[in-house]
Protein backbone atom coordinates (compact mmCIF):
# COMPACT_ATOMS: atom_id res chain seq x y z
CA UNK A 1 0.00 0.00 0.00
CA UNK A 2 1.48 3.43 -0.90
CA UNK A 3 2.44 5.69 2.00
CA UNK A 4 -0.17 8.19 3.13
CA UNK A 5 0.91 11.83 3.21
CA UNK A 6 0.14 14.74 5.54
CA UNK A 7 0.54 18.49 5.65
CA UNK A 8 0.18 20.76 8.70
CA UNK A 9 -0.44 24.49 8.41
CA UNK A 10 0.26 26.20 11.72
CA UNK A 11 -1.04 29.64 12.67
CA UNK A 12 -0.34 31.27 16.04
CA UNK A 13 2.25 31.14 18.78
CA UNK A 14 5.29 28.93 19.46
CA UNK A 15 3.08 26.63 21.50
CA UNK A 16 1.20 25.78 18.34
CA UNK A 17 4.51 25.17 16.57
CA UNK A 18 5.45 22.74 19.33
CA UNK A 19 2.04 21.06 19.12
CA UNK A 20 2.46 20.73 15.35
CA UNK A 21 5.56 18.64 16.02
CA UNK A 22 3.56 16.45 18.40
CA UNK A 23 0.91 15.99 15.69
CA UNK A 24 3.58 15.25 13.08
CA UNK A 25 5.18 12.69 15.41
CA UNK A 26 1.90 10.96 15.89
CA UNK A 27 1.20 10.86 12.13
CA UNK A 28 4.67 9.56 11.29
CA UNK A 29 4.27 6.76 13.82
CA UNK A 30 0.99 5.87 12.07
CA UNK A 31 2.78 5.51 8.72
CA UNK A 32 2.18 8.97 7.25
CA UNK A 33 4.90 10.99 5.48
CA UNK A 34 5.10 14.82 5.58
CA UNK A 35 4.71 16.79 2.32
CA UNK A 36 5.46 20.47 1.87
CA UNK A 37 2.24 21.41 0.01
CA UNK A 38 -1.36 20.58 0.92
CA UNK A 39 -2.13 19.67 -2.74
CA UNK A 40 -0.11 16.49 -2.27
CA UNK A 41 -1.60 15.59 1.13
CA UNK A 42 -4.01 12.79 1.96
CA UNK A 43 -4.52 14.46 5.34
CA UNK A 44 -4.35 18.23 5.82
CA UNK A 45 -4.32 19.69 9.32
CA UNK A 46 -4.98 23.35 10.03
CA UNK A 47 -3.51 24.13 13.46
CA UNK A 48 -5.44 27.23 14.45
CA UNK A 49 -5.10 30.38 16.57
CA UNK A 50 -7.92 32.47 18.05
CA UNK A 51 -5.94 35.30 19.64
CA UNK A 52 -7.25 38.02 17.32
CA UNK A 53 -10.10 38.16 14.84
CA UNK A 54 -7.68 38.22 11.91
CA UNK A 55 -6.07 34.93 12.95
CA UNK A 56 -9.51 33.33 13.14
CA UNK A 57 -10.52 34.66 9.72
CA UNK A 58 -7.36 33.16 8.28
CA UNK A 59 -8.56 29.71 9.39
CA UNK A 60 -11.70 29.92 7.32
CA UNK A 61 -9.90 31.23 4.24
CA UNK A 62 -7.39 28.36 4.53
CA UNK A 63 -10.22 25.88 4.92
CA UNK A 64 -11.83 27.29 1.76
CA UNK A 65 -8.60 26.60 -0.15
CA UNK A 66 -8.42 23.07 1.22
CA UNK A 67 -12.03 22.48 0.13
CA UNK A 68 -10.98 23.31 -3.46
CA UNK A 69 -8.12 20.81 -3.25
CA UNK A 70 -10.47 18.21 -1.83
CA UNK A 71 -12.63 18.49 -4.94
CA UNK A 72 -9.68 17.14 -6.93
CA UNK A 73 -8.69 14.67 -4.20
CA UNK A 74 -11.98 13.48 -2.72
CA UNK A 75 -10.21 11.00 -0.45
CA UNK A 76 -8.34 13.83 1.28
CA UNK A 77 -9.20 14.30 4.96
CA UNK A 78 -9.36 17.85 6.36
CA UNK A 79 -8.62 18.21 10.07
CA UNK A 80 -8.85 21.31 12.28
CA UNK A 81 -6.85 21.45 15.52
CA UNK A 82 -5.65 24.16 17.93
CA UNK A 83 -7.37 27.03 19.69
CA UNK A 84 -10.19 27.82 17.23
CA UNK A 85 -11.03 24.11 17.20
CA UNK A 86 -11.23 24.07 21.00
CA UNK A 87 -13.47 27.15 21.10
CA UNK A 88 -15.72 26.58 18.09
CA UNK A 89 -15.93 22.75 18.05
CA UNK A 90 -18.88 21.46 16.08
CA UNK A 91 -19.64 24.96 14.76
CA UNK A 92 -16.69 24.48 12.39
CA UNK A 93 -18.34 21.36 10.98
CA UNK A 94 -21.53 23.31 10.33
CA UNK A 95 -19.73 26.24 8.72
CA UNK A 96 -17.29 24.08 6.73
CA UNK A 97 -19.10 20.76 6.15
CA UNK A 98 -16.16 19.35 4.15
CA UNK A 99 -14.08 19.20 7.38
CA UNK A 100 -13.66 15.61 8.61
CA UNK A 101 -12.33 16.13 12.12
CA UNK A 102 -12.19 18.92 14.68
CA UNK A 103 -9.99 18.25 17.69
CA UNK A 104 -9.29 20.71 20.49
CA UNK A 105 -6.11 21.56 22.36
CA UNK A 106 -7.02 19.09 25.10
CA UNK A 107 -7.59 16.25 22.60
CA UNK A 108 -4.04 16.08 21.25
CA UNK A 109 -3.30 12.82 23.05
CA UNK A 110 -6.41 11.27 21.48
CA UNK A 111 -5.36 12.16 17.91
CA UNK A 112 -4.19 8.62 16.97
CA UNK A 113 -7.51 7.14 18.04
CA UNK A 114 -9.49 9.87 16.24
CA UNK A 115 -7.49 9.32 13.05
CA UNK A 116 -8.03 5.57 13.22
CA UNK A 117 -11.77 6.18 13.45
CA UNK A 118 -11.55 8.45 10.39
CA UNK A 119 -9.57 5.83 8.50
CA UNK A 120 -12.25 3.28 9.39
CA UNK A 121 -14.80 5.48 7.62
CA UNK A 122 -16.33 7.28 10.60
CA UNK A 123 -16.86 11.01 10.53
CA UNK A 124 -17.17 13.88 10.58
CA UNK A 125 -15.90 13.84 14.17
CA UNK A 126 -15.46 16.48 16.82
CA UNK A 127 -13.51 16.10 20.09
CA UNK A 128 -13.24 19.27 22.12
CA UNK A 129 -13.67 17.72 25.57
CA UNK A 130 -11.97 19.59 28.41
CA UNK A 131 -10.54 17.49 31.21
CA UNK A 132 -7.96 18.02 33.89
CA UNK A 133 -4.30 17.22 33.91
CA UNK A 134 -1.40 17.87 31.61
CA UNK A 135 -1.69 16.54 28.09
CA UNK A 136 1.30 14.22 27.61
CA UNK A 137 2.26 12.38 24.49
CA UNK A 138 4.86 9.64 24.60
CA UNK A 139 7.69 9.03 22.20
CA UNK A 140 10.73 11.03 21.18
CA UNK A 141 10.05 14.36 19.50
CA UNK A 142 11.32 14.28 15.91
CA UNK A 143 12.41 17.47 14.15
CA UNK A 144 9.60 17.86 11.65
CA UNK A 145 8.35 21.40 11.85
CA UNK A 146 10.99 23.16 13.92
CA UNK A 147 14.57 23.62 12.81
CA UNK A 148 16.95 21.19 14.49
CA UNK A 149 19.37 23.56 16.19
CA UNK A 150 16.89 25.58 18.20
CA UNK A 151 13.83 23.81 19.58
CA UNK A 152 10.74 24.71 21.58
CA UNK A 153 9.74 22.73 24.65
CA UNK A 154 6.37 23.40 26.23
CA UNK A 155 6.78 23.28 30.01
CA UNK A 156 3.27 24.31 30.98
CA UNK A 157 -0.14 24.39 29.35
CA UNK A 158 -3.12 26.71 29.77
CA UNK A 159 -3.39 29.94 31.72
CA UNK A 160 -5.07 31.11 34.93
CA UNK A 161 -4.52 34.84 34.54
CA UNK A 162 -7.66 35.86 32.71
CA UNK A 163 -6.42 39.14 31.29
CA UNK A 164 -9.72 40.67 30.26
CA UNK A 165 -8.93 40.81 26.52
CA UNK A 166 -7.52 37.30 26.19
CA UNK A 167 -9.03 34.08 24.86
CA UNK A 168 -6.15 31.78 25.86
CA UNK A 169 -7.58 30.61 29.24
CA UNK A 170 -10.71 29.47 27.38
CA UNK A 171 -8.85 27.95 24.43
CA UNK A 172 -6.14 26.20 26.43
CA UNK A 173 -7.78 25.56 29.80
CA UNK A 174 -6.38 25.98 33.31
CA UNK A 175 -2.68 26.36 33.95
CA UNK A 176 -0.86 23.04 34.31
CA UNK A 177 2.85 22.35 34.56
CA UNK A 178 4.65 19.38 33.06
CA UNK A 179 6.80 17.18 35.24
CA UNK A 180 10.40 18.48 35.42
CA UNK A 181 11.82 14.96 34.84
CA UNK A 182 9.93 14.72 31.54
CA UNK A 183 11.05 18.17 30.50
CA UNK A 184 14.71 17.44 31.21
CA UNK A 185 14.46 14.06 29.45
CA UNK A 186 12.93 15.77 26.43
CA UNK A 187 15.69 18.39 26.34
CA UNK A 188 18.29 15.61 26.53
CA UNK A 189 16.64 13.80 23.62
CA UNK A 190 16.53 16.99 21.56
CA UNK A 191 20.21 17.64 22.21
CA UNK A 192 20.97 14.07 21.09
CA UNK A 193 19.14 14.95 17.84
CA UNK A 194 21.33 18.03 17.31
CA UNK A 195 19.60 20.79 19.29
CA UNK A 196 21.97 23.33 20.88
CA UNK A 197 19.35 25.78 22.12
CA UNK A 198 15.92 25.29 23.69
CA UNK A 199 13.16 27.79 24.33
CA UNK A 200 10.97 26.78 27.27
CA UNK A 201 7.36 27.72 26.61
CA UNK A 202 4.43 28.66 28.81
CA UNK A 203 1.91 31.50 28.94
CA UNK A 204 3.47 32.54 32.24
CA UNK A 205 6.63 30.54 32.88
CA UNK A 206 7.23 32.46 36.11
CA UNK A 207 4.47 30.52 37.84
CA UNK A 208 5.81 27.15 36.65
CA UNK A 209 5.21 24.37 39.15
CA UNK A 210 3.50 26.54 41.78
CA UNK A 211 0.13 24.89 41.64
CA UNK A 212 1.41 21.32 41.53
CA UNK A 213 4.17 21.91 44.10
CA UNK A 214 6.81 20.90 41.56
CA UNK A 215 10.13 22.74 41.50
CA UNK A 216 10.14 26.49 40.81
CA UNK A 217 10.94 27.94 37.39
CA UNK A 218 14.46 29.06 38.38
CA UNK A 219 15.08 25.54 39.72
CA UNK A 220 13.86 24.07 36.44
CA UNK A 221 16.22 26.38 34.56
CA UNK A 222 19.07 25.07 36.65
CA UNK A 223 18.17 21.45 35.85
CA UNK A 224 17.88 22.19 32.14
CA UNK A 225 21.18 24.09 32.21
CA UNK A 226 22.86 20.95 33.54
CA UNK A 227 22.10 19.07 30.30
CA UNK A 228 25.43 18.37 28.56
CA UNK A 229 25.75 19.65 25.02
CA UNK A 230 23.01 22.25 25.44
CA UNK A 231 24.54 25.65 24.86
CA UNK A 232 21.70 28.10 25.26
CA UNK A 233 18.40 28.40 27.08
CA UNK A 234 15.62 30.86 26.31
CA UNK A 235 12.10 31.06 27.71
CA UNK A 236 8.86 32.80 26.96
CA UNK A 237 6.52 34.26 28.20
CA UNK A 238 7.22 35.99 31.49
CA UNK A 239 4.31 37.74 33.17
CA UNK A 240 5.68 40.86 34.94
CA UNK A 241 3.49 40.27 38.01
CA UNK A 242 5.28 36.97 38.74
CA UNK A 243 8.87 37.82 37.80
CA UNK A 244 10.63 36.78 41.00
CA UNK A 245 13.94 37.93 42.47
CA UNK A 246 15.03 34.27 42.10
CA UNK A 247 14.53 34.48 38.33
CA UNK A 248 16.48 37.72 38.12
CA UNK A 249 19.17 35.97 40.14
CA UNK A 250 19.14 33.08 37.64
CA UNK A 251 20.29 35.56 35.00
CA UNK A 252 23.25 36.34 37.23
CA UNK A 253 24.09 32.68 37.87
CA UNK A 254 23.31 30.67 34.73
CA UNK A 255 25.65 31.33 31.81
CA UNK A 256 23.52 29.28 29.41
CA UNK A 257 20.58 31.60 29.95
CA UNK A 258 20.54 33.95 26.97
CA UNK A 259 20.70 37.73 27.26
CA UNK A 260 17.04 38.14 26.38
CA UNK A 261 13.70 38.36 28.11
CA UNK A 262 10.30 38.79 26.49
CA UNK A 263 8.32 40.73 29.07
CA UNK A 264 4.95 41.82 27.69
CA UNK A 265 3.84 45.13 29.21
CA UNK A 266 0.62 45.54 27.14
CA UNK A 267 0.15 49.22 28.09
CA UNK A 268 1.99 52.09 29.77
CA UNK A 269 -1.13 53.39 31.51
CA UNK A 270 -1.97 52.17 35.02
CA UNK A 271 -5.65 52.77 34.38
CA UNK A 272 -5.63 50.54 31.29
CA UNK A 273 -3.42 47.91 32.96
CA UNK A 274 -6.01 47.66 35.75
CA UNK A 275 -8.85 47.27 33.23
CA UNK A 276 -6.80 44.59 31.50
CA UNK A 277 -6.45 42.76 34.86
CA UNK A 278 -2.67 42.63 34.48
CA UNK A 279 -2.07 43.14 38.22
CA UNK A 280 1.05 45.32 37.96
CA UNK A 281 1.58 49.01 37.28
CA UNK A 282 4.00 50.93 35.12
CA UNK A 283 6.39 51.68 38.01
CA UNK A 284 6.64 47.99 38.92
CA UNK A 285 7.40 47.24 35.29
CA UNK A 286 10.09 49.91 35.03
CA UNK A 287 11.61 48.67 38.27
CA UNK A 288 11.84 45.12 36.87
CA UNK A 289 13.65 46.47 33.82
CA UNK A 290 16.16 48.26 36.06
CA UNK A 291 16.74 45.13 38.14
CA UNK A 292 17.21 42.91 35.09
CA UNK A 293 19.70 45.34 33.58
CA UNK A 294 21.58 45.52 36.87
CA UNK A 295 22.39 41.78 36.68
CA UNK A 296 22.71 41.56 32.88
CA UNK A 297 23.65 44.95 31.45
CA UNK A 298 23.37 43.61 27.85
CA UNK A 299 20.02 41.94 28.28
CA UNK A 300 17.65 42.50 25.35
CA UNK A 301 14.11 43.26 26.46
CA UNK A 302 11.22 42.73 24.06
CA UNK A 303 7.54 43.22 24.72
CA UNK A 304 3.93 43.00 23.51
CA UNK A 305 1.62 46.00 23.49
CA UNK A 306 -2.07 46.29 22.70
CA UNK A 307 -3.25 49.68 21.44
CA UNK A 308 -6.86 50.81 21.43
CA UNK A 309 -8.05 48.73 24.40
CA UNK A 310 -11.64 49.79 25.20
CA UNK A 311 -11.57 53.18 26.94
CA UNK A 312 -7.94 53.96 25.98
CA UNK A 313 -7.62 57.75 25.65
CA UNK A 314 -4.95 59.78 23.86
CA UNK A 315 -3.46 60.39 27.32
CA UNK A 316 -3.31 56.64 28.08
CA UNK A 317 -1.69 56.03 24.72
CA UNK A 318 0.83 58.80 25.35
CA UNK A 319 1.82 56.98 28.54
CA UNK A 320 2.48 53.87 26.47
CA UNK A 321 4.70 55.87 24.11
CA UNK A 322 6.54 57.36 27.10
CA UNK A 323 7.12 53.92 28.59
CA UNK A 324 8.41 52.57 25.29
CA UNK A 325 10.88 55.44 25.10
CA UNK A 326 11.89 55.08 28.73
CA UNK A 327 12.62 51.34 28.43
CA UNK A 328 14.22 51.35 24.97
CA UNK A 329 12.94 47.88 23.98
CA UNK A 330 14.99 45.82 21.58
CA UNK A 331 11.84 44.78 19.78
CA UNK A 332 8.10 45.09 20.14
CA UNK A 333 5.08 43.12 18.98
CA UNK A 334 2.30 45.67 18.81
CA UNK A 335 -1.29 44.79 18.02
CA UNK A 336 -4.51 46.71 17.83
CA UNK A 337 -7.10 45.46 20.25
CA UNK A 338 -9.44 42.83 18.85
CA UNK A 339 -12.72 41.87 20.56
CA UNK A 340 -12.74 38.18 21.44
CA UNK A 341 -16.17 36.67 22.04
CA UNK A 342 -16.74 35.62 25.64
CA UNK A 343 -13.93 37.72 27.14
CA UNK A 344 -14.83 40.47 29.67
CA UNK A 345 -13.27 43.22 27.55
CA UNK A 346 -15.58 42.40 24.65
CA UNK A 347 -18.31 43.89 26.85
CA UNK A 348 -16.25 46.96 27.86
CA UNK A 349 -16.96 50.35 26.36
CA UNK A 350 -16.27 52.75 24.79
CA UNK A 351 -14.65 50.92 21.91
CA UNK A 352 -11.83 52.77 20.19
CA UNK A 353 -12.63 53.36 16.49
CA UNK A 354 -10.58 51.29 14.04
CA UNK A 355 -9.05 54.38 12.40
CA UNK A 356 -7.77 55.57 15.80
CA UNK A 357 -6.37 52.11 16.62
CA UNK A 358 -4.57 52.04 13.27
CA UNK A 359 -3.13 55.51 13.77
CA UNK A 360 -1.88 54.63 17.26
CA UNK A 361 -0.36 51.40 16.00
CA UNK A 362 1.50 53.24 13.22
CA UNK A 363 2.81 55.83 15.69
CA UNK A 364 3.99 53.15 18.11
CA UNK A 365 5.63 51.05 15.38
CA UNK A 366 7.43 54.08 13.93
CA UNK A 367 8.80 54.97 17.37
CA UNK A 368 9.96 51.41 18.03
CA UNK A 369 11.53 50.99 14.59
CA UNK A 370 13.75 53.98 15.22
CA UNK A 371 14.77 52.59 18.63
CA UNK A 372 15.44 49.09 17.24
CA UNK A 373 17.55 50.45 14.40
CA UNK A 374 19.56 52.65 16.77
CA UNK A 375 20.20 49.65 19.04
CA UNK A 376 21.26 47.55 16.04
CA UNK A 377 23.55 50.32 14.75
CA UNK A 378 25.25 50.52 18.13
CA UNK A 379 26.45 46.93 17.54
CA UNK A 380 28.37 47.72 14.36
CA UNK A 381 32.04 46.98 14.98
CA UNK A 382 31.34 44.56 17.84
CA UNK A 383 32.23 40.86 17.69
CA UNK A 384 29.28 38.74 18.78
CA UNK A 385 28.70 35.06 19.43
CA UNK A 386 26.32 33.54 16.85
CA UNK A 387 24.67 30.14 17.08
CA UNK A 388 24.61 29.05 13.44
CA UNK A 389 21.17 27.85 12.36
CA UNK A 390 22.07 27.06 8.75
CA UNK A 391 22.64 28.55 5.32
CA UNK A 392 21.18 32.01 4.91
CA UNK A 393 17.97 31.83 2.91
CA UNK A 394 16.56 35.29 3.19
CA UNK A 395 18.26 38.45 4.29
CA UNK A 396 16.71 41.49 5.88
CA UNK A 397 14.12 43.11 3.58
CA UNK A 398 16.11 46.34 4.00
CA UNK A 399 19.51 44.61 3.68
CA UNK A 400 21.38 42.98 0.82
CA UNK A 401 20.01 40.08 -1.25
CA UNK A 402 20.60 36.54 0.02
CA UNK A 403 23.31 34.85 -1.99
CA UNK A 404 25.19 38.12 -2.29
CA UNK A 405 28.20 36.54 -0.59
CA UNK A 406 26.06 35.95 2.53
CA UNK A 407 26.21 32.30 3.44
CA UNK A 408 25.12 31.69 7.00
CA UNK A 409 22.48 32.77 9.44
CA UNK A 410 22.12 32.50 13.18
CA UNK A 411 21.29 34.41 16.34
CA UNK A 412 23.19 36.21 19.04
CA UNK A 413 22.42 35.51 22.73
CA UNK A 414 20.30 38.67 22.73
CA UNK A 415 18.27 37.20 19.88
CA UNK A 416 19.43 39.36 17.00
CA UNK A 417 19.45 37.66 13.62
CA UNK A 418 22.92 37.77 12.05
CA UNK A 419 23.61 36.91 8.42
CA UNK A 420 27.30 36.47 7.81
CA UNK A 421 29.91 35.53 5.28
CA UNK A 422 33.44 34.13 5.46
CA UNK A 423 36.44 36.35 4.91
CA UNK A 424 37.52 36.15 1.24
CA UNK A 425 40.83 34.50 2.11
CA UNK A 426 39.30 31.61 3.98
CA UNK A 427 39.37 28.28 2.20
CA UNK A 428 39.20 26.18 5.32
CA UNK A 429 36.11 24.21 6.47
CA UNK A 430 32.80 26.03 6.61
CA UNK A 431 30.74 26.45 9.78
CA UNK A 432 27.87 24.08 10.35
CA UNK A 433 24.44 24.38 11.92
CA UNK A 434 24.87 24.19 15.68
CA UNK A 435 28.31 25.83 15.75
CA UNK A 436 28.93 28.84 17.96
CA UNK A 437 30.90 31.35 15.91
CA UNK A 438 32.36 34.77 16.57
CA UNK A 439 31.06 37.25 14.00
CA UNK A 440 32.17 40.84 13.53
CA UNK A 441 29.20 43.08 12.79
CA UNK A 442 29.63 45.31 9.75
CA UNK A 443 26.14 46.66 9.04
CA UNK A 444 22.79 46.96 10.81
CA UNK A 445 19.25 46.87 9.43
CA UNK A 446 15.77 47.01 10.89
CA UNK A 447 15.42 43.23 11.38
CA UNK A 448 18.93 41.88 11.31
CA UNK A 449 22.67 42.43 11.42
CA UNK A 450 25.22 41.67 8.76
CA UNK A 451 28.70 40.42 9.59
CA UNK A 452 31.79 38.52 8.75
CA UNK A 453 33.19 35.46 10.50
CA UNK A 454 35.84 36.77 12.87
CA UNK A 455 37.51 33.46 13.66
CA UNK A 456 41.19 33.50 12.72
CA UNK A 457 42.13 30.66 10.38
CA UNK A 458 43.77 28.68 13.11
CA UNK A 459 40.53 28.91 15.05
CA UNK A 460 38.37 27.49 12.28
CA UNK A 461 36.58 24.40 13.49
CA UNK A 462 38.40 24.95 16.76
CA UNK A 463 37.20 25.31 20.31
CA UNK A 464 35.03 28.33 19.70
CA UNK A 465 33.03 26.53 17.06
CA UNK A 466 32.86 23.10 18.60
CA UNK A 467 32.59 23.78 22.28
CA UNK A 468 30.11 20.91 22.73
N1 LIG B 1 0.81 34.87 27.84
C1 LIG B 1 1.36 35.97 27.16
C2 LIG B 1 0.62 36.39 25.93
C3 LIG B 1 0.10 35.42 24.96
S1 LIG B 1 -0.88 36.10 23.70
C4 LIG B 1 1.36 37.17 28.12
O1 LIG B 1 0.69 37.21 29.09
O2 LIG B 1 2.04 38.12 27.80
C5 LIG B 1 0.28 37.10 22.82
C6 LIG B 1 -0.07 38.55 22.74
O3 LIG B 1 -1.25 38.74 21.98
C7 LIG B 1 -0.40 39.21 24.06
O4 LIG B 1 0.73 39.55 24.78
C8 LIG B 1 -1.19 40.43 23.63
O5 LIG B 1 -0.34 41.53 23.40
C9 LIG B 1 -1.82 39.97 22.33
N2 LIG B 1 -3.27 39.81 22.47
C10 LIG B 1 -3.92 38.92 23.26
N3 LIG B 1 -5.26 39.09 23.15
C11 LIG B 1 -5.45 40.11 22.29
C12 LIG B 1 -6.61 40.77 21.79
N4 LIG B 1 -7.84 40.43 22.17
N5 LIG B 1 -6.43 41.79 20.91
C13 LIG B 1 -5.19 42.16 20.51
N6 LIG B 1 -4.07 41.58 20.96
C14 LIG B 1 -4.19 40.56 21.84
FE1 LIG C 1 -3.63 35.71 27.94
FE2 LIG C 1 -3.00 37.05 30.12
FE3 LIG C 1 -2.81 34.39 30.08
FE4 LIG C 1 -1.11 35.86 28.69
S1 LIG C 1 -1.31 35.83 30.91
S2 LIG C 1 -2.20 34.04 27.98
S3 LIG C 1 -2.36 37.55 28.01
S4 LIG C 1 -4.69 35.58 29.94
FE1 LIG D 1 -3.11 31.63 19.42
FE2 LIG D 1 -3.75 29.67 20.98
FE3 LIG D 1 -1.26 30.54 20.91
S1 LIG D 1 -4.96 31.46 20.62
S2 LIG D 1 -1.50 32.68 20.44
S3 LIG D 1 -2.34 29.58 19.25
S4 LIG D 1 -2.34 29.76 22.69
mmCIF file of N, CA and C and ligand atoms in Angstrom, residues 10-17 19 47-52 55 82-84 87 105 158 166-169 171-172 203 340, ligand 3:
data_model
loop_
_atom_site.group_PDB
_atom_site.id
_atom_site.type_symbol
_atom_site.label_atom_id
_atom_site.label_comp_id
_atom_site.label_asym_id
_atom_site.label_seq_id
_atom_site.Cartn_x
_atom_site.Cartn_y
_atom_site.Cartn_z
ATOM 1 N N UNK A 10 0.369 25.687 10.357
ATOM 2 C CA UNK A 10 0.262 26.204 11.722
ATOM 3 C C UNK A 10 0.134 27.714 11.733
ATOM 4 N N UNK A 11 -0.858 28.196 12.447
ATOM 5 C CA UNK A 11 -1.043 29.638 12.669
ATOM 6 C C UNK A 11 -0.837 29.826 14.178
ATOM 7 N N UNK A 12 -0.356 31.018 14.595
ATOM 8 C CA UNK A 12 -0.341 31.275 16.043
ATOM 9 C C UNK A 12 1.028 31.220 16.681
ATOM 10 N N UNK A 13 1.035 30.965 17.984
ATOM 11 C CA UNK A 13 2.250 31.139 18.784
ATOM 12 C C UNK A 13 3.164 29.917 18.745
ATOM 13 N N UNK A 14 4.301 30.023 19.442
ATOM 14 C CA UNK A 14 5.286 28.930 19.457
ATOM 15 C C UNK A 14 4.683 27.652 20.032
ATOM 16 N N UNK A 15 3.690 27.824 20.924
ATOM 17 C CA UNK A 15 3.080 26.631 21.500
ATOM 18 C C UNK A 15 2.392 25.804 20.422
ATOM 19 N N UNK A 16 1.811 26.494 19.448
ATOM 20 C CA UNK A 16 1.202 25.781 18.337
ATOM 21 C C UNK A 16 2.259 25.122 17.463
ATOM 22 N N UNK A 17 3.423 25.763 17.356
ATOM 23 C CA UNK A 17 4.512 25.166 16.569
ATOM 24 C C UNK A 17 4.960 23.869 17.247
ATOM 25 N N UNK A 19 3.120 22.040 19.285
ATOM 26 C CA UNK A 19 2.036 21.062 19.122
ATOM 27 C C UNK A 19 2.045 20.450 17.725
ATOM 28 N N UNK A 47 -3.773 23.995 12.022
ATOM 29 C CA UNK A 47 -3.509 24.129 13.461
ATOM 30 C C UNK A 47 -3.770 25.605 13.791
ATOM 31 N N UNK A 48 -4.873 25.880 14.459
ATOM 32 C CA UNK A 48 -5.439 27.232 14.454
ATOM 33 C C UNK A 48 -5.124 28.085 15.675
ATOM 34 N N UNK A 49 -5.313 29.404 15.507
ATOM 35 C CA UNK A 49 -5.098 30.384 16.571
ATOM 36 C C UNK A 49 -6.318 31.306 16.643
ATOM 37 N N UNK A 50 -6.718 31.648 17.863
ATOM 38 C CA UNK A 50 -7.917 32.467 18.049
ATOM 39 C C UNK A 50 -7.603 33.804 18.714
ATOM 40 N N UNK A 51 -6.330 34.178 18.787
ATOM 41 C CA UNK A 51 -5.940 35.297 19.640
ATOM 42 C C UNK A 51 -6.538 36.620 19.182
ATOM 43 N N UNK A 52 -6.602 36.822 17.874
ATOM 44 C CA UNK A 52 -7.249 38.022 17.317
ATOM 45 C C UNK A 52 -8.168 37.605 16.185
ATOM 46 N N UNK A 55 -6.613 36.296 12.935
ATOM 47 C CA UNK A 55 -6.072 34.929 12.947
ATOM 48 C C UNK A 55 -7.204 33.936 12.711
ATOM 49 N N UNK A 82 -6.082 22.887 17.333
ATOM 50 C CA UNK A 82 -5.653 24.162 17.927
ATOM 51 C C UNK A 82 -6.770 24.939 18.600
ATOM 52 N N UNK A 83 -6.512 26.231 18.802
ATOM 53 C CA UNK A 83 -7.366 27.034 19.689
ATOM 54 C C UNK A 83 -8.746 27.341 19.120
ATOM 55 N N UNK A 84 -8.855 27.577 17.803
ATOM 56 C CA UNK A 84 -10.194 27.822 17.234
ATOM 57 C C UNK A 84 -11.002 26.532 17.332
ATOM 58 N N UNK A 87 -12.414 26.189 20.775
ATOM 59 C CA UNK A 87 -13.471 27.145 21.097
ATOM 60 C C UNK A 87 -14.732 26.936 20.259
ATOM 61 N N UNK A 105 -7.458 21.574 21.779
ATOM 62 C CA UNK A 105 -6.111 21.558 22.356
ATOM 63 C C UNK A 105 -5.969 20.461 23.412
ATOM 64 N N UNK A 158 -2.007 25.936 29.224
ATOM 65 C CA UNK A 158 -3.122 26.706 29.766
ATOM 66 C C UNK A 158 -2.697 27.994 30.453
ATOM 67 N N UNK A 166 -8.223 38.472 26.735
ATOM 68 C CA UNK A 166 -7.522 37.296 26.189
ATOM 69 C C UNK A 166 -8.357 36.019 26.171
ATOM 70 N N UNK A 167 -8.234 35.284 25.083
ATOM 71 C CA UNK A 167 -9.026 34.085 24.862
ATOM 72 C C UNK A 167 -8.269 32.816 25.315
ATOM 73 N N UNK A 168 -6.974 32.968 25.602
ATOM 74 C CA UNK A 168 -6.151 31.778 25.856
ATOM 75 C C UNK A 168 -6.687 30.901 27.009
ATOM 76 N N UNK A 169 -7.096 31.487 28.163
ATOM 77 C CA UNK A 169 -7.577 30.610 29.238
ATOM 78 C C UNK A 169 -8.784 29.751 28.813
ATOM 79 N N UNK A 171 -9.279 28.830 25.526
ATOM 80 C CA UNK A 171 -8.849 27.954 24.429
ATOM 81 C C UNK A 171 -7.877 26.881 24.887
ATOM 82 N N UNK A 172 -7.174 27.148 26.003
ATOM 83 C CA UNK A 172 -6.137 26.203 26.432
ATOM 84 C C UNK A 172 -6.397 25.632 27.820
ATOM 85 N N UNK A 203 2.529 30.167 29.013
ATOM 86 C CA UNK A 203 1.908 31.496 28.944
ATOM 87 C C UNK A 203 2.440 32.390 30.053
ATOM 88 N N UNK A 340 -12.646 39.643 21.504
ATOM 89 C CA UNK A 340 -12.743 38.178 21.443
ATOM 90 C C UNK A 340 -14.016 37.742 22.150
HETATM 91 FE FE1 LIG B 3 -3.105 31.633 19.416
HETATM 92 FE FE2 LIG B 3 -3.751 29.665 20.985
HETATM 93 FE FE3 LIG B 3 -1.260 30.540 20.914
HETATM 94 S S1 LIG B 3 -4.956 31.461 20.622
HETATM 95 S S2 LIG B 3 -1.503 32.677 20.435
HETATM 96 S S3 LIG B 3 -2.340 29.577 19.251
HETATM 97 S S4 LIG B 3 -2.342 29.756 22.687
#
